[in-house]
Coordinates of C-alpha atoms and ligand atoms in Angstrom, one line a residue:
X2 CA -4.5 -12.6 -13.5
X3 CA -6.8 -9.9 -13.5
X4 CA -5.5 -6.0 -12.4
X5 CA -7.1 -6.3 -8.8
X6 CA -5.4 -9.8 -8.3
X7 CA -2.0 -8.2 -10.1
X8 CA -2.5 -5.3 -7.2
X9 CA -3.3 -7.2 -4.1
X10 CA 0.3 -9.0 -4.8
X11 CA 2.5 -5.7 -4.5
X12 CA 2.7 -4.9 -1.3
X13 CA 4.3 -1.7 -0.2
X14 CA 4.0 1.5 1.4
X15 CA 4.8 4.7 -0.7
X16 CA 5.1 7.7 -1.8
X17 CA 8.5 8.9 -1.7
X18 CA 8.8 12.4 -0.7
X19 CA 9.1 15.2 -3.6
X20 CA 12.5 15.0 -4.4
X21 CA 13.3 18.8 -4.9
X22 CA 15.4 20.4 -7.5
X23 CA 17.2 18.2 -10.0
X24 CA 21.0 17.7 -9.0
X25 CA 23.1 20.3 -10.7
X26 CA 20.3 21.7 -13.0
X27 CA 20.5 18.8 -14.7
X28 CA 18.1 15.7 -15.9
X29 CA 19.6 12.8 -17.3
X30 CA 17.3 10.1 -19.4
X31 CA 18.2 6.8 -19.4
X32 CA 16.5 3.4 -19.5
X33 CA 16.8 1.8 -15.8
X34 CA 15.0 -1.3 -14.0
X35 CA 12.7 -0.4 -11.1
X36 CA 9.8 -2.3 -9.0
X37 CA 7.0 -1.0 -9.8
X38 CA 4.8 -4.3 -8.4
X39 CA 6.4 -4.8 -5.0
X40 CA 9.0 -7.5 -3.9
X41 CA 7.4 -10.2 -5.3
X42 CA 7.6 -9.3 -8.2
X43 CA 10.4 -8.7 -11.0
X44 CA 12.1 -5.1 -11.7
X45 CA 10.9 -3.8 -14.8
X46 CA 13.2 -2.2 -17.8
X47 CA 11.6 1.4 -17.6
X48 CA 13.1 4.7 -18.9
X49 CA 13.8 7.4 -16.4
X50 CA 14.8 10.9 -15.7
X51 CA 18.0 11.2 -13.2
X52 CA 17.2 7.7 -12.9
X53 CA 13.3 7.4 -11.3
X54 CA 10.1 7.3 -12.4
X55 CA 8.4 9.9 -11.9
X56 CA 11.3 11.5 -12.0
X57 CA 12.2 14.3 -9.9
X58 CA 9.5 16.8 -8.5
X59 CA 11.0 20.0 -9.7
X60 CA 10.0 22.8 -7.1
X61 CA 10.2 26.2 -7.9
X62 CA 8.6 29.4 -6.5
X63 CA 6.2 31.5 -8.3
X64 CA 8.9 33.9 -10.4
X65 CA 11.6 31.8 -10.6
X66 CA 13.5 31.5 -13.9
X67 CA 14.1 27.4 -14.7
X68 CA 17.2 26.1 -16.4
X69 CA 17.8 22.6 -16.8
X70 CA 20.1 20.9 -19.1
X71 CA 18.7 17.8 -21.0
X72 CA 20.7 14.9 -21.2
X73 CA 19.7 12.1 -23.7
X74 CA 21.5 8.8 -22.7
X75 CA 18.7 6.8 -24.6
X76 CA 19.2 4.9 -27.6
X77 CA 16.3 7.6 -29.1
X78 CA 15.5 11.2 -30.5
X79 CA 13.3 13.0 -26.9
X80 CA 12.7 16.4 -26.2
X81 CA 11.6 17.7 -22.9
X82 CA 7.4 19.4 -23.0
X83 CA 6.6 21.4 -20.1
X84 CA 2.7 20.9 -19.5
X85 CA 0.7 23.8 -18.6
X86 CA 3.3 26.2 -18.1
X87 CA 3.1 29.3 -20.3
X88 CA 6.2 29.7 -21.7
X89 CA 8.1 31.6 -24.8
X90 CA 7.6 29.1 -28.1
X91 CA 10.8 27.8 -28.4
X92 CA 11.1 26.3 -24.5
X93 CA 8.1 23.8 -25.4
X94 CA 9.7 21.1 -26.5
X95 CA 7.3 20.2 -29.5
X96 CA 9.8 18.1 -31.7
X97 CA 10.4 19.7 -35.8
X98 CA 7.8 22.3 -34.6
X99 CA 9.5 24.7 -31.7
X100 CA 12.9 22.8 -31.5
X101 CA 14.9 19.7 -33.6
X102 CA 14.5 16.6 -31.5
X103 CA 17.4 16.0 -28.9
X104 CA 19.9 13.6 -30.7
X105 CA 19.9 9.8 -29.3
X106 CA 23.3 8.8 -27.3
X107 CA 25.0 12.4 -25.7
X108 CA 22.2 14.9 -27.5
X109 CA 22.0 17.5 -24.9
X110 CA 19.3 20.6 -24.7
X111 CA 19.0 23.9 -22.2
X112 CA 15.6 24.5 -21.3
X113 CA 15.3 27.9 -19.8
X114 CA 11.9 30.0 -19.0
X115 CA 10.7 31.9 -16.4
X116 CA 7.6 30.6 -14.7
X117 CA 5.0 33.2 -13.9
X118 CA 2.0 30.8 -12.6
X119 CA 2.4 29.3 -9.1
X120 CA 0.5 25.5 -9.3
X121 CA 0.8 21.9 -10.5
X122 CA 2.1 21.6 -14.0
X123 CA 4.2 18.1 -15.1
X124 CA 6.6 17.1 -17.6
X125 CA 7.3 14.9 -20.5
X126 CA 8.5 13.9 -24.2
X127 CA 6.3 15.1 -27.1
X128 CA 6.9 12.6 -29.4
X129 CA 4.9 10.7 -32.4
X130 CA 4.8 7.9 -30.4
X131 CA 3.3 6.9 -27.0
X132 CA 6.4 5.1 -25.9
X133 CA 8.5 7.3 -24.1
X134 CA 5.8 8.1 -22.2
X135 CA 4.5 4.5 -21.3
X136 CA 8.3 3.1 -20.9
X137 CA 8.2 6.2 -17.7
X138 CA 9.1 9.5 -18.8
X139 CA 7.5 12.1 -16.7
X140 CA 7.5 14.1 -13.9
X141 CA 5.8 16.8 -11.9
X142 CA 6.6 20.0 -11.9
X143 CA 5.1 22.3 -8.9
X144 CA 5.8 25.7 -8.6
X145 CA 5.0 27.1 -5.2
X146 CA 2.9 30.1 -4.3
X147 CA 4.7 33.1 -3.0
X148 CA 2.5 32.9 0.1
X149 CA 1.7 28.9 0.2
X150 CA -1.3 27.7 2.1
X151 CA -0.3 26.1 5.7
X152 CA 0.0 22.4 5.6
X153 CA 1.2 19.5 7.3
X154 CA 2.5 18.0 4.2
X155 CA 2.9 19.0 0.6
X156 CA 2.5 15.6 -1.4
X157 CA 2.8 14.9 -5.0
X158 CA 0.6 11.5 -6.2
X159 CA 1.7 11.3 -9.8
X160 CA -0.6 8.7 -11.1
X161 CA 0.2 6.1 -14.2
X162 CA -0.4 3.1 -15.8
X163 CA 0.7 0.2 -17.4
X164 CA 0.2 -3.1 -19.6
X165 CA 2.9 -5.6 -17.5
X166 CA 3.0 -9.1 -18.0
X167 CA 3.4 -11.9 -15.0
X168 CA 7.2 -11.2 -14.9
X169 CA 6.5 -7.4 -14.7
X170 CA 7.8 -7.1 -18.3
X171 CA 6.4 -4.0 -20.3
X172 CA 4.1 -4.4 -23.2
X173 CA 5.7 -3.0 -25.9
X174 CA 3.5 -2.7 -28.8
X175 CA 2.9 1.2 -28.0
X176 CA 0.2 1.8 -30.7
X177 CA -1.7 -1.0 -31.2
X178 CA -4.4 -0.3 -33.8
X179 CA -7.3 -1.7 -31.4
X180 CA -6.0 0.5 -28.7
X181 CA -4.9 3.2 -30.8
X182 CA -9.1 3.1 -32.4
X183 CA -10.9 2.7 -29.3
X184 CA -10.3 4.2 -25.6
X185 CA -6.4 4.4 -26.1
X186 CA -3.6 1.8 -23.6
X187 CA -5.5 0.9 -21.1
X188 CA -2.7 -0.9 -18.4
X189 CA -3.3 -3.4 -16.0
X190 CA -1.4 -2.3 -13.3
X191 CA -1.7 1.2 -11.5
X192 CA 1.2 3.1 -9.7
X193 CA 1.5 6.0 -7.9
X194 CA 4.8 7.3 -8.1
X195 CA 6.2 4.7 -9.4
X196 CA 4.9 2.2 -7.2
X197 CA 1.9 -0.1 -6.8
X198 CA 0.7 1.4 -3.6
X199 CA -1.1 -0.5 -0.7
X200 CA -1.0 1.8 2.6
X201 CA -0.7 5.8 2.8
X202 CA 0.2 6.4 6.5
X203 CA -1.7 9.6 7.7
X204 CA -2.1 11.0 11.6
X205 CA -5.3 12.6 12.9
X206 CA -5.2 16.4 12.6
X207 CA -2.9 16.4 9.6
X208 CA -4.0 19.0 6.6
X209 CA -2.4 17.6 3.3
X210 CA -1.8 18.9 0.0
X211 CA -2.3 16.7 -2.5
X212 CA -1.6 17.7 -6.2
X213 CA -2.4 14.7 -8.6
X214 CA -0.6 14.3 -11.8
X215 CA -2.5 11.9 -14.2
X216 CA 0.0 10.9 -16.7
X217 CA -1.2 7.9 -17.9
X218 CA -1.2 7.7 -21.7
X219 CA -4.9 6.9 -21.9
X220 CA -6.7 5.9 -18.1
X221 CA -8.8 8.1 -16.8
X222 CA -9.5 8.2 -13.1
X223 CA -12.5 8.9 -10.5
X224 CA -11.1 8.9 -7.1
X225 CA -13.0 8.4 -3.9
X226 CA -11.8 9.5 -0.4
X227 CA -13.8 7.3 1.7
X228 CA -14.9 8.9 5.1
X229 CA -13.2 11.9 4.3
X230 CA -14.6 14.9 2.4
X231 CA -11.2 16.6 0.0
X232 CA -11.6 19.7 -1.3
X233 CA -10.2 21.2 -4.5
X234 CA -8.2 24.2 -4.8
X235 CA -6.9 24.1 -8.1
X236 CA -7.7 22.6 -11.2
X237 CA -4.1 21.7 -13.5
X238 CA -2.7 24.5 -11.7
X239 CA -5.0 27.3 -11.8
X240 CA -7.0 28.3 -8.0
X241 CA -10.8 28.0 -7.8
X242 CA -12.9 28.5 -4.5
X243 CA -12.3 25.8 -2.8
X244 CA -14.9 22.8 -3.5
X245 CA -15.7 19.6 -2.1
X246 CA -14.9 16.9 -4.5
X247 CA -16.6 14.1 -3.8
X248 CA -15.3 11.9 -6.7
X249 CA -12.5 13.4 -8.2
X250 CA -12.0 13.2 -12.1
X251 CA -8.9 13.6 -14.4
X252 CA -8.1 12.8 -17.8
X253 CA -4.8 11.7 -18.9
X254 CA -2.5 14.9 -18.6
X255 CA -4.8 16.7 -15.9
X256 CA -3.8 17.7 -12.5
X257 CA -6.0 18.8 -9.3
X258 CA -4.4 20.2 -6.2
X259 CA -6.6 18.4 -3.1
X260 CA -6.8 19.6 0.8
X261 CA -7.6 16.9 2.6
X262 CA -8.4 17.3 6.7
X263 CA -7.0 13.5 8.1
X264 CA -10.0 13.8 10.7
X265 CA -10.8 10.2 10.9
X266 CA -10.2 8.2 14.2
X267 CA -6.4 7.5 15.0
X268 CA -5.8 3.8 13.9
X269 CA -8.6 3.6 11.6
X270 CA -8.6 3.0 7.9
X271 CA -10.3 4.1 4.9
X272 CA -10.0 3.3 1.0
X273 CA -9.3 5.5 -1.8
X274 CA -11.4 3.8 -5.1
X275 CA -10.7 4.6 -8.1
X276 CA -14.4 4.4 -10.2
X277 CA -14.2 6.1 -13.0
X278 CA -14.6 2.8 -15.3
X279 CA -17.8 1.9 -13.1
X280 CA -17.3 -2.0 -13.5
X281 CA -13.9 -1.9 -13.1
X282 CA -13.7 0.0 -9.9
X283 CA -11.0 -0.7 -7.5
X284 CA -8.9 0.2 -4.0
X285 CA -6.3 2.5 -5.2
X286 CA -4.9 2.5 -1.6
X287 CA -5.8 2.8 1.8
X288 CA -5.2 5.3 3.9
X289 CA -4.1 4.3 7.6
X290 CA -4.4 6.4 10.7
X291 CA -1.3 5.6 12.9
X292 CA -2.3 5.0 16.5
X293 CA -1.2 8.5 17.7
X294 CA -3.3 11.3 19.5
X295 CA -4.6 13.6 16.9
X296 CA -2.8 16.8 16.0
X297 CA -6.0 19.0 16.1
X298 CA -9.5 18.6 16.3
X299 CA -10.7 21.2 13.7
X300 CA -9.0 22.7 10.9
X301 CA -9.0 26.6 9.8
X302 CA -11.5 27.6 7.3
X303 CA -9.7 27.1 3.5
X304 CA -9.3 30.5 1.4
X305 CA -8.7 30.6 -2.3
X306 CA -5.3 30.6 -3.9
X307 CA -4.3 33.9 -5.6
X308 CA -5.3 33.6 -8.9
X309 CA -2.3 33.6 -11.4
X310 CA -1.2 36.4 -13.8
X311 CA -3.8 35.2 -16.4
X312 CA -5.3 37.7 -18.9
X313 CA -9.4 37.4 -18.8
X314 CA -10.6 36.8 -21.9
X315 CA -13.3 39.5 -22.8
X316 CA -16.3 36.9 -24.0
X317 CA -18.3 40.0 -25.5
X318 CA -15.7 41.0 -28.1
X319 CA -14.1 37.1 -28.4
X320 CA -14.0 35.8 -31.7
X321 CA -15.4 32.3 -32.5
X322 CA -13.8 28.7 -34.1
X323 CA -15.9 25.7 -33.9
X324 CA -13.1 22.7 -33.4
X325 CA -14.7 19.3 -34.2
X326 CA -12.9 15.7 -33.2
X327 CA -14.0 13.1 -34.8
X328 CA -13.2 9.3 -35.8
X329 CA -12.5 6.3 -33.6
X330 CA -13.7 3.0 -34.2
X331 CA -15.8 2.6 -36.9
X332 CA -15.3 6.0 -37.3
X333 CA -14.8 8.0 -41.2
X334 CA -11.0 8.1 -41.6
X335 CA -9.9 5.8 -44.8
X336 CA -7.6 3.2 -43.5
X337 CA -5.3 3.1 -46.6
X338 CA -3.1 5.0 -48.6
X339 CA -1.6 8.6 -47.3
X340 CA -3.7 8.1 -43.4
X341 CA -3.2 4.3 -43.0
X342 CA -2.8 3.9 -38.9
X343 CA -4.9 7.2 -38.6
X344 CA -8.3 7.0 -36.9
X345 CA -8.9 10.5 -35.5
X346 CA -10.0 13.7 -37.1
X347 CA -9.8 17.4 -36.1
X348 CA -12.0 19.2 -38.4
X349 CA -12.1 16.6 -40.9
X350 CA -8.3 16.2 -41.2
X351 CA -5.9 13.1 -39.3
X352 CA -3.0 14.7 -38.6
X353 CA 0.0 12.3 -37.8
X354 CA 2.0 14.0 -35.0
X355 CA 4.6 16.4 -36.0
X356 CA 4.3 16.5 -40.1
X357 CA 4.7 19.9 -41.0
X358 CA 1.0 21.0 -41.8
X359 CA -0.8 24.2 -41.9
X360 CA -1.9 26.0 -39.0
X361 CA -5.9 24.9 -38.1
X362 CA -6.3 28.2 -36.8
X363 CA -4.5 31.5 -37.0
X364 CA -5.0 33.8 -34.1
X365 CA -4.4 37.7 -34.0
X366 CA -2.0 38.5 -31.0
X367 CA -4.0 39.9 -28.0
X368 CA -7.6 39.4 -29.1
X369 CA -9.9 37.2 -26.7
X370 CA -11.0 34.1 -28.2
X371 CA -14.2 31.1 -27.7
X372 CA -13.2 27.4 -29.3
X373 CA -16.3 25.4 -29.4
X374 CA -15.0 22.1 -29.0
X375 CA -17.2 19.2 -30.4
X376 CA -16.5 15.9 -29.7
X377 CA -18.5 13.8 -32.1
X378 CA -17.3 10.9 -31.4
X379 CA -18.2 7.9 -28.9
X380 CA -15.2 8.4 -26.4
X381 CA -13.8 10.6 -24.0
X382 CA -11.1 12.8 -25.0
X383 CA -9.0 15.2 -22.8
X384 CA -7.9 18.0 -25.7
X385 CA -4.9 19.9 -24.2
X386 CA -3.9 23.3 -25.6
X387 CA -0.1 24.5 -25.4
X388 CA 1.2 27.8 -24.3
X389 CA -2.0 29.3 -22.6
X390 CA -4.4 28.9 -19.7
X391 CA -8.0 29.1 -21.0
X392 CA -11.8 29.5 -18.8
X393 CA -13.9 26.5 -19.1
X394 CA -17.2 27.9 -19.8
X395 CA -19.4 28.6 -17.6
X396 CA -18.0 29.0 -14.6
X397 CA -14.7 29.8 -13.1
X398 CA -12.8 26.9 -13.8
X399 CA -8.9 27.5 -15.9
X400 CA -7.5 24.7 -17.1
X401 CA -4.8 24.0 -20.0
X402 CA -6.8 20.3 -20.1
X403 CA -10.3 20.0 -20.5
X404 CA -12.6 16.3 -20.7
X405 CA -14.8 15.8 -23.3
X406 CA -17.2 13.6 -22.6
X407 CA -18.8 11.2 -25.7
X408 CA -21.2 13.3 -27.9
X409 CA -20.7 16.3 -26.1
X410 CA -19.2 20.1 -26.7
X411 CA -17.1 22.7 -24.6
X412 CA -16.2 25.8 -24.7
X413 CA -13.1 27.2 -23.8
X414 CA -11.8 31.0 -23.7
X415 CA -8.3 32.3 -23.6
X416 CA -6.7 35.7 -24.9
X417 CA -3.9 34.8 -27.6
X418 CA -1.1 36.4 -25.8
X419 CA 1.9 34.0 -26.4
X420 CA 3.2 34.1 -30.1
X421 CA 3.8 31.1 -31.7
X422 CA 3.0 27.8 -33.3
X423 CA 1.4 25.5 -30.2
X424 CA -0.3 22.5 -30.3
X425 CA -3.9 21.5 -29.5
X426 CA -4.2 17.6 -29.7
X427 CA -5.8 15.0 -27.5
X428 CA -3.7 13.9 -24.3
X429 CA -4.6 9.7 -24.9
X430 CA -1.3 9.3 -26.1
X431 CA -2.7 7.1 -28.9
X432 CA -5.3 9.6 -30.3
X433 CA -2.6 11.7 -30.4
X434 CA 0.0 9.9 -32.3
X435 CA -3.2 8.7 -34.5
X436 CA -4.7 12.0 -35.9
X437 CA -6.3 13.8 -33.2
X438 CA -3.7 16.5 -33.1
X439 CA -3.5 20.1 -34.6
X440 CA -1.6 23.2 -34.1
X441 CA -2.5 26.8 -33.9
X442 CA -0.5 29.8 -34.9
X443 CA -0.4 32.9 -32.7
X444 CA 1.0 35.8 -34.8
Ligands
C2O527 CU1 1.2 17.1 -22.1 CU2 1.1 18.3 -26.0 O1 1.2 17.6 -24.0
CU528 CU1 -8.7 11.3 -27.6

C-alpha cells in the first residue's frame, strides 16, 4: 500500500479548533492511542501532551509572561524546547546544556519566560533521539499581536508525518542508519493536526489565517492552493509585506502564517497538493465551499504585521564565521570507532547531540554578526538557530529556520543579544541526532 492509497482510506473532516491555554498552566506527557488514519483504521500508541497530538495550541498575547508546569508521565528523560521564541537560556529546554533532563515517571519542570514577539512559534522535546518527536510530541505555540489582523478564522494546520504500518502501528526504529544518512524519516502517512485530513469546509467571503507548523522530523512540504491565490504574512513568526505564495515551502521545524480570501464559488471544491517531492506529489486535502451565499465579494487590501522588537543587525560593522555542513551518504565521516552512527559534519566535526563539546563559535554580547552557511552536501537541510531571530540575506525575510538547498550557501545576520550557550543544528531530526549539530556561546 502506497501513501496516496494509505490516504484515500482515512476519511475525515478536521481540524479541531486551537485549543487555547493548557488547563491549569499545566501539560501533562503521556503515551495515549489516537486515530490518526480515520475509522477504518486502528488507533495508534502515540505520545501526547494533555493527552493530543498536536497538543494544545497555547495562545498568548504579545507581552504576556508563560508559565507552565511540565509533567513527565512517560516511561523517559523529556524536556520541553520552545522554537523560535527568544527567551532567557535556562527556559530552552536543551537537555545537559540549559537544564538536567526532566526525570522519567513524576519528573516535573516550570517553564517560565516572557514572550516579547507576537507570531507562530511551536513546541517540542530536544532530545538525542528523533523519537519523542516522531511518537507525537509537539505543539504550536501562537502568540497574538496586540492589534491582530481581522479574520474570519484564526486556524492552526500543524503538519507531521509518519512511517505506520497496515494496522496503523508506528515504526519504531527512530534512527535508522539509511534514513539517518540520506534525506532523514520520511513517513508514509501525512496528518494535519493529528489527523489524515480529506475535506476543509470553507464559505465564500471567509478571510483565514492560516499559520502552518511543519513538524515533521524530516518531510519537507510544497503546498499548492489550487484556484486560490494565499498570501504570506510571516515567515516562522516574523511579518513580511505581504506576498503571494504560490507554492508554499517549509522545512521541518518552519512555520508561515497564510491569508487566504475563500473567493471561489459556494459549493465548489479545490485541492491543496503538496509537491515539494515532485514525483511524489499528492492531495493534502480539499477544500469545500459549503452551499451558502458568500459572505463578501471583495476583501480589504492586506497591511503588514508590526514588526517584532528585533534588534537590526548593522551588516557594515557585522563580524564574519563561515559555517560549513557536510557529510551524508557517501559522505567523509569515519563510520568506526569514537563517530560510529555519525554521518554529518559542521565544520569538520560530528557532533552527537548533547555531549558536552566546545562552543563552535563564541560571540561578543551586542555586536552584529553574518554566518555564511555552506551546505556542501547533496541534501536539503533546514539549520535552526536557538535564542535569536536572524535576516535572511538579501531581502527582508526573519526567520529562526532557514532551507538550504543541495550545494548551496546562505547568509544569515542577527545581533548576539541573548547570553548563553544555544544550539545551531539541523531540524531533520535524524541529521540532528547524527552530527549535524553545534552550539554557540553568547558571552
Ligand atoms: Cu525546534 Cu533545536 O529545535
Ligand atoms: Cu540536515
Amino acid at each position: 500500500m502506497n501513501r496516496r492509497q494509505f490516504l484515500s482510506l482515512g476519511a475525515l473532516a478536521l481540524a479541531r479548533p486551537a485549543a487555547g491555554q493548557a488547563p491549569g498552566g499545566r501539560l501533562r506527557v503521556a503515551p495515549v492511542r489516537q486515530s490518526l488514519a480515520g475509522p477504518a483504521h486502528p488507533a495508534t500508541d502515540v505520545w501526547a501532551y494533555n493527552g493530543t497530538v498536536p497538543g494544545p495550541a497555547l495562545r498568548y498575547r504579545q507581552g504576556e509572561r508563560l508559565r507552565l508546569e511540565v509533567e513527565n508521565a512517560l516511561g523517559a528523560e523529556t524536556t520541553v524546547h520552545w522554537h523560535g521564541v527568544r527567551l532567557p537560556n535556562a527556559m530552552d529546554g536543551v537537555p545537559h546544556v540549559t537544564q538536567a533532563p526532566i526525570a522519567a515517571r513524576g519528573g516535573r519542570f516550570t517553564y517560565e519566560f516572557d514572550l516579547p514577539d507576537a507570531g507562530t512559534f511551536w513546541y517540542h522535546p530536544h532530545l538525542g533521539n528523533p523519537e519523542q518527536v516522531s511518537r507525537g510530541l509537539y505543539g504550536a505555540l501562537v502568540v497574538e499581536e496586540r492589534e491582530p489582523p481581522e479574520v474570519a478564522r484564526d486556524l492552526v494546520w500543524v503538519l507531521s508525518d509518519w512511517e505506520l504500518d497496515r494496522e496503523a502501528r508506528l515504526d519504531e526504529e527512530f534512527l535508522n542508519p539509511m534514513a539517518a544518512s540520506h534525506d532523514g524519516r520520511i513517513g508514509n502517512t501525512v496528518t494535519l493536526n493529528g489527523v489524515v485530513p480529506e475535506s476543509f469546509a470553507v464559505r465564500a467571503g471567509e478571510r483565514l489565517r492560516l499559520r502552518l507548523v511543519n513538524a515533521s522530523s524530516a518531510r519537507i512540504y510544497a503546498l499548492t492552493f489550487e484556484g486560490h491565490a494565499p498570501m504570506v504574512i510571516a515567515y516562522d513568526g516574523h511579518p513580511v509585506a505581504p506576498q503571494p505564495a504560490a507554492r508554499v515551502v517549509l522545512g521541518p521545524g518552519m512555520r508561515a502564517d497564510l491569508m487566504l480570501d475563500c473567493a471561489a464559488q459556494p459549493g465548489s471544491r479545490h485541492r491543496v497538493i503538496d509537491s515539494f517531492y515532485r514525483r511524489n506529489a499528492y492531495e493534502l486535502l480539499r477544500l469545500e465551499y459549503r452551499d451558502e451565499t458568500p459572505l463578501r465579494r471583495s476583501f480589504p487590501p492586506l497591511r503588514m504585521l508590526r514588526t517584532n522588537p528585533v534588534a537590526r543587525p548593522d551588516l557594515a560593522r557585522a563580524l564574519r564565521h563561515r559555517v560549513v555542513f557536510g557529510g551524508g551518504a557517501m559522505g567523509a565521516v569515519p563510520s568506526q570507532g569514537e563517530h560510529k552512527g555519525m554521518f554529518w559534519t559542521v565544520n569538520g566535526k560530528p557532533i552527537r547531540e548533547h555531549d558536552h563539546h566546545a562552543p563552535l563559535l563564541e560571540l561578543k554580547s551586542r555586536q552584529s554578526y553574518l554566518l555564511e552557511l555552506v551546505n556542501d552536501t547533496a541534501w536539503h537541510h533546514p539549520i535552526h538557530l536557538h535564542g535569536h531571530a536572524f535576516r535572511v540575506l538579501p531581502g527582508e525575510r526573519w526567520g529562526d529556520t532557514v532551507l538550504l538547498e543541495p550545494k548551496s550557501r546562505a547568509e544569515i545576520a542577527f545581533v548576539a543579544d541573548n547570553p548563553g550557550d544555544w544550539m545551531l543544528h539541523c531540524h531533520v531530526l535524524e541529521h540532528q541526532a547524527s552530527g549535524m549539530m553545534a552550539m554557540v556561546r553568547v558571552i
